[in-house]
PDB file of C-alpha atoms in Angstrom:
ATOM      1  CA  MET A   1     106.420  49.930-127.740  1.00 51.00           C
ATOM      2  CA  ALA A   2     109.036  47.804-125.465  1.00 64.00           C
ATOM      3  CA  ALA A   3     110.031  44.241-126.069  1.00 70.00           C
ATOM      4  CA  PHE A   4     109.147  41.930-123.275  1.00 73.00           C
ATOM      5  CA  SER A   5     108.759  38.203-123.391  1.00 67.00           C
ATOM      6  CA  PHE A   6     106.804  36.668-120.933  1.00 72.00           C
ATOM      7  CA  ASN A   7     104.933  33.466-120.775  1.00 74.00           C
ATOM      8  CA  ALA A   8     101.558  33.458-117.939  1.00 75.00           C
ATOM      9  CA  VAL A   9     101.479  29.832-117.308  1.00 78.00           C
ATOM     10  CA  GLN A  10     104.903  29.661-115.657  1.00 77.00           C
ATOM     11  CA  HIS A  11     103.458  31.962-113.313  1.00 71.00           C
ATOM     12  CA  GLU A  12     101.569  31.523-110.425  1.00 74.00           C
ATOM     13  CA  ALA A  13      98.571  34.394-110.802  1.00 72.00           C
ATOM     14  CA  THR A  14      97.922  37.003-107.393  1.00 66.00           C
ATOM     15  CA  ASP A  15      94.956  35.368-105.896  1.00 65.00           C
ATOM     16  CA  ILE A  16      92.523  38.814-104.668  1.00 60.00           C
ATOM     17  CA  GLY A  17      91.889  36.423-101.498  1.00 59.00           C
ATOM     18  CA  ALA A  18      95.702  35.776-100.794  1.00 57.00           C
ATOM     19  CA  PRO A  19      97.003  37.134 -97.765  1.00 57.00           C
ATOM     20  CA  THR A  20      99.664  38.721 -99.089  1.00 54.00           C
ATOM     21  CA  ALA A  21      97.624  41.004-101.464  1.00 52.00           C
ATOM     22  CA  LYS A  22      97.348  44.312 -98.765  1.00 61.00           C
ATOM     23  CA  LYS A  23      94.327  46.614 -98.501  1.00 69.00           C
ATOM     24  CA  TYR A  24      94.413  49.545 -96.707  1.00 79.00           C
ATOM     25  CA  SER A  25      91.691  51.408 -94.694  1.00 91.00           C
ATOM     26  CA  PRO A  26      91.549  54.947 -94.890  1.00 95.00           C
ATOM     27  CA  ILE A  27      93.390  56.874 -92.241  1.00 96.00           C
ATOM     28  CA  PRO A  28      91.664  58.436 -90.058  1.00 96.00           C
ATOM     29  CA  GLU A  29      90.182  62.540 -91.059  1.00 96.00           C
ATOM     30  CA  GLY A  30      92.994  65.489 -89.944  1.00 95.00           C
ATOM     31  CA  ASP A  31      95.928  67.499 -91.188  1.00 96.00           C
ATOM     32  CA  TYR A  32      98.888  65.629 -91.781  1.00 96.00           C
ATOM     33  CA  GLN A  33     102.040  66.654 -93.616  1.00 97.00           C
ATOM     34  CA  ALA A  34     102.345  65.529 -96.622  1.00 97.00           C
ATOM     35  CA  VAL A  35     104.252  66.463 -99.889  1.00 97.00           C
ATOM     36  CA  ILE A  36     103.717  65.614-103.525  1.00 97.00           C
ATOM     37  CA  THR A  37     105.727  62.255-105.088  1.00 97.00           C
ATOM     38  CA  ASP A  38     104.027  61.701-108.565  1.00 97.00           C
ATOM     39  CA  SER A  39     102.267  63.728-111.317  1.00 97.00           C
ATOM     40  CA  GLU A  40     101.115  63.158-114.554  1.00 96.00           C
ATOM     41  CA  LYS A  41      98.121  65.184-117.445  1.00 96.00           C
ATOM     42  CA  ARG A  42      96.320  62.269-118.402  1.00 96.00           C
ATOM     43  CA  LYS A  43      93.459  62.311-120.531  1.00 96.00           C
ATOM     44  CA  THR A  44      89.952  61.997-119.108  1.00 92.00           C
ATOM     45  CA  LYS A  45      87.971  58.049-120.185  1.00 91.00           C
ATOM     46  CA  ALA A  46      85.360  60.295-122.435  1.00 90.00           C
ATOM     47  CA  GLY A  47      88.980  61.894-124.134  1.00 91.00           C
ATOM     48  CA  ASP A  48      87.065  65.540-124.170  1.00 92.00           C
ATOM     49  CA  GLY A  49      89.135  66.765-121.221  1.00 95.00           C
ATOM     50  CA  GLU A  50      92.465  66.318-119.099  1.00 96.00           C
ATOM     51  CA  TYR A  51      92.891  66.199-115.850  1.00 96.00           C
ATOM     52  CA  LEU A  52      96.168  66.560-113.411  1.00 97.00           C
ATOM     53  CA  LEU A  53      97.032  62.989-111.029  1.00 97.00           C
ATOM     54  CA  LEU A  54      98.793  63.938-108.133  1.00 98.00           C
ATOM     55  CA  THR A  55     100.351  61.328-105.956  1.00 98.00           C
ATOM     56  CA  PHE A  56     100.561  62.921-101.850  1.00 98.00           C
ATOM     57  CA  GLU A  57     103.031  60.863 -99.803  1.00 97.00           C
ATOM     58  CA  ILE A  58     102.490  61.240 -96.021  1.00 97.00           C
ATOM     59  CA  ILE A  59     105.775  62.361 -94.436  1.00 96.00           C
ATOM     60  CA  SER A  60     104.536  62.612 -90.429  1.00 89.00           C
ATOM     61  CA  GLY A  61     101.920  60.892 -89.221  1.00 72.00           C
ATOM     62  CA  GLY A  62     103.144  58.103 -87.007  1.00 88.00           C
ATOM     63  CA  GLN A  63     101.046  54.676 -88.402  1.00 93.00           C
ATOM     64  CA  TYR A  64     100.070  56.555 -91.118  1.00 95.00           C
ATOM     65  CA  GLU A  65     103.636  57.606 -92.546  1.00 95.00           C
ATOM     66  CA  GLY A  66     104.345  56.594 -95.811  1.00 96.00           C
ATOM     67  CA  ARG A  67     100.564  56.349 -96.951  1.00 96.00           C
ATOM     68  CA  ARG A  68      99.036  57.327 -99.945  1.00 97.00           C
ATOM     69  CA  ILE A  69      96.253  59.409-101.635  1.00 97.00           C
ATOM     70  CA  TRP A  70      96.091  60.235-105.513  1.00 97.00           C
ATOM     71  CA  VAL A  71      94.255  63.457-106.400  1.00 97.00           C
ATOM     72  CA  ARG A  72      92.989  64.040-109.567  1.00 96.00           C
ATOM     73  CA  LEU A  73      91.964  67.886-110.441  1.00 96.00           C
ATOM     74  CA  ASN A  74      90.026  68.340-113.569  1.00 96.00           C
ATOM     75  CA  VAL A  75      91.770  70.850-115.456  1.00 95.00           C
ATOM     76  CA  LYS A  76      90.156  70.902-118.501  1.00 95.00           C
ATOM     77  CA  ASN A  77      86.198  69.657-118.289  1.00 94.00           C
ATOM     78  CA  LYS A  78      82.761  69.985-119.583  1.00 94.00           C
ATOM     79  CA  SER A  79      81.843  71.456-116.742  1.00 94.00           C
ATOM     80  CA  PRO A  80      82.862  74.838-115.340  1.00 95.00           C
ATOM     81  CA  LYS A  81      82.179  74.187-112.163  1.00 96.00           C
ATOM     82  CA  ALA A  82      84.376  70.517-112.460  1.00 95.00           C
ATOM     83  CA  GLU A  83      87.491  73.208-114.259  1.00 95.00           C
ATOM     84  CA  GLU A  84      86.591  75.975-111.193  1.00 96.00           C
ATOM     85  CA  ILE A  85      87.240  73.337-108.329  1.00 96.00           C
ATOM     86  CA  ALA A  86      89.966  72.197-109.795  1.00 96.00           C
ATOM     87  CA  LYS A  87      91.328  75.544-110.401  1.00 95.00           C
ATOM     88  CA  ARG A  88      90.911  76.616-106.972  1.00 96.00           C
ATOM     89  CA  ASP A  89      92.988  73.947-105.470  1.00 97.00           C
ATOM     90  CA  LEU A  90      95.809  73.892-107.803  1.00 96.00           C
ATOM     91  CA  ALA A  91      96.084  77.482-106.219  1.00 96.00           C
ATOM     92  CA  SER A  92      95.795  76.134-102.923  1.00 97.00           C
ATOM     93  CA  ILE A  93      98.240  73.607-103.742  1.00 97.00           C
ATOM     94  CA  LEU A  94     100.652  76.420-105.326  1.00 96.00           C
ATOM     95  CA  ARG A  95     100.208  78.685-102.081  1.00 96.00           C
ATOM     96  CA  ALA A  96     101.380  76.217 -99.745  1.00 96.00           C
ATOM     97  CA  THR A  97     103.877  75.110-101.403  1.00 95.00           C
ATOM     98  CA  ASN A  98     105.627  78.522-101.900  1.00 94.00           C
ATOM     99  CA  VAL A  99     105.305  78.165-105.804  1.00 93.00           C
ATOM    100  CA  GLU A 100     103.868  81.833-107.377  1.00 90.00           C
ATOM    101  CA  GLN A 101     103.890  80.491-111.181  1.00 93.00           C
ATOM    102  CA  MET A 102     104.315  77.157-112.058  1.00 94.00           C
ATOM    103  CA  GLN A 103     105.398  76.070-115.936  1.00 94.00           C
ATOM    104  CA  ASP A 104     105.907  71.979-114.663  1.00 95.00           C
ATOM    105  CA  THR A 105     104.155  69.936-112.127  1.00 95.00           C
ATOM    106  CA  GLU A 106     107.390  68.446-110.795  1.00 95.00           C
ATOM    107  CA  GLU A 107     108.046  71.697-109.342  1.00 95.00           C
ATOM    108  CA  LEU A 108     105.742  71.237-106.366  1.00 96.00           C
ATOM    109  CA  HIS A 109     107.179  67.521-105.850  1.00 96.00           C
ATOM    110  CA  MET A 110     108.834  66.743-102.322  1.00 96.00           C
ATOM    111  CA  LYS A 111     107.249  70.266-100.841  1.00 96.00           C
ATOM    112  CA  PRO A 112     105.799  70.136 -97.739  1.00 96.00           C
ATOM    113  CA  MET A 113     102.370  70.947 -97.036  1.00 97.00           C
ATOM    114  CA  ILE A 114      99.377  70.416 -94.376  1.00 97.00           C
ATOM    115  CA  VAL A 115      96.823  67.992 -96.195  1.00 97.00           C
ATOM    116  CA  SER A 116      93.165  68.318 -94.071  1.00 97.00           C
ATOM    117  CA  VAL A 117      91.900  64.580 -95.188  1.00 97.00           C
ATOM    118  CA  VAL A 118      88.962  63.694 -94.942  1.00 97.00           C
ATOM    119  CA  ILE A 119      87.432  59.968 -95.888  1.00 97.00           C
ATOM    120  CA  LYS A 120      85.231  59.872 -99.300  1.00 95.00           C
ATOM    121  CA  PRO A 121      82.463  56.977 -98.537  1.00 95.00           C
ATOM    122  CA  ALA A 122      81.781  54.054-100.698  1.00 94.00           C
ATOM    123  CA  SER A 123      80.255  54.290-103.946  1.00 94.00           C
ATOM    124  CA  GLY A 124      80.049  53.322-107.671  1.00 92.00           C
ATOM    125  CA  GLY A 125      81.421  49.675-106.456  1.00 91.00           C
ATOM    126  CA  PHE A 126      84.276  51.586-105.117  1.00 90.00           C
ATOM    127  CA  ASP A 127      85.137  51.174-101.252  1.00 93.00           C
ATOM    128  CA  GLU A 128      85.414  54.062 -99.433  1.00 95.00           C
ATOM    129  CA  SER A 129      88.867  56.409 -99.427  1.00 95.00           C
ATOM    130  CA  ASN A 130      90.820  59.819 -98.742  1.00 97.00           C
ATOM    131  CA  ASP A 131      90.275  62.805-100.697  1.00 97.00           C
ATOM    132  CA  ILE A 132      92.050  66.064 -99.465  1.00 97.00           C
ATOM    133  CA  ARG A 133      89.947  68.603 -99.035  1.00 96.00           C
ATOM    134  CA  ALA A 134      92.324  71.982 -98.351  1.00 97.00           C
ATOM    135  CA  TYR A 135      96.398  72.666 -98.320  1.00 97.00           C
ATOM    136  CA  LYS A 136      98.052  74.667 -96.634  1.00 96.00           C
ATOM    137  CA  GLY A 137     101.622  75.962 -95.689  1.00 94.00           C
ATOM    138  CA  ALA A 138     103.507  73.386 -94.122  1.00 85.00           C
ATOM    139  CA  ALA A 139     105.456  76.598 -92.049  1.00 61.00           C
ATOM    140  CA  VAL A 140     102.314  78.775 -91.662  1.00 44.00           C
ATOM    141  CA  GLU A 141     101.592  75.815 -88.948  1.00 42.00           C
ATOM    142  CA  VAL A 142     105.167  76.265 -87.490  1.00 38.00           C
ATOM    143  CA  ALA A 143     105.767  79.645 -87.642  1.00 36.00           C
ATOM    144  CA  THR A 144     101.863  79.992 -85.521  1.00 36.00           C
ATOM    145  CA  THR A 145     103.020  78.467 -82.555  1.00 37.00           C
ATOM    146  CA  GLU A 146     106.886  79.730 -82.899  1.00 40.00           C
ATOM    147  CA  THR A 147     105.877  82.993 -83.885  1.00 38.00           C
ATOM    148  CA  ALA A 148     102.923  83.243 -80.294  1.00 40.00           C
ATOM    149  CA  ALA A 149     103.083  85.581 -78.394  1.00 41.00           C
ATOM    150  CA  PRO A 150     106.057  85.416 -75.569  1.00 43.00           C
ATOM    151  CA  VAL A 151     105.501  84.890 -72.213  1.00 42.00           C
ATOM    152  CA  ALA A 152     105.924  87.474 -69.822  1.00 42.00           C
ATOM    153  CA  ALA A 153     108.884  87.344 -67.427  1.00 44.00           C
ATOM    154  CA  GLU A 154     108.834  87.073 -63.827  1.00 46.00           C
ATOM    155  CA  PRO A 155     109.568  90.282 -62.255  1.00 49.00           C
ATOM    156  CA  ALA A 156     113.151  89.220 -60.362  1.00 51.00           C
ATOM    157  CA  ALA A 157     112.548  88.605 -57.139  1.00 52.00           C
ATOM    158  CA  LYS A 158     114.171  90.885 -53.746  1.00 52.00           C
ATOM    159  CA  LYS A 159     117.546  90.313 -53.126  1.00 49.00           C
ATOM    160  CA  PRO A 160     118.128  89.923 -48.987  1.00 51.00           C
ATOM    161  CA  TRP A 161     120.405  92.881 -48.689  1.00 52.00           C
ATOM    162  CA  ASP A 162     117.726  95.260 -51.066  1.00 52.00           C
ATOM    163  CA  LEU A 163     115.616  97.049 -48.868  1.00 52.00           C
TER     164      LEU A 163
END
């Protein structure tokens, strides 16, 4: 606990409807280059499981650069299916960042990867939001362009003195 003195009566509260309160709409579906900027392990609301909360930041995407997407991976859950999905996603993230094994989630921070972003429809009182459906290595995207078959050079034109 941190000692911190504060009197709310002396300050104006933030009005949710005020123009200063920013509300972001989801970014369009597509592939974006991103990095994990923050990660933490948390207990589930029920207290019977754990999840990894990963913060992804878009690092190239024009007007969407700097936008964040949060992903929860249920690494310990009473649902074996939820755990399996989380483990598959985590394996994809490790492969995309060229990390074979990790001891700490910070090993994944600031390593570029390509994320496939989708829009999750509004439900349960929450607005529509973004989710990440796939993770790919950023180097793979670059390598496929650079390693494309070279264009064959045209044969040199004959010189006028060559008959």
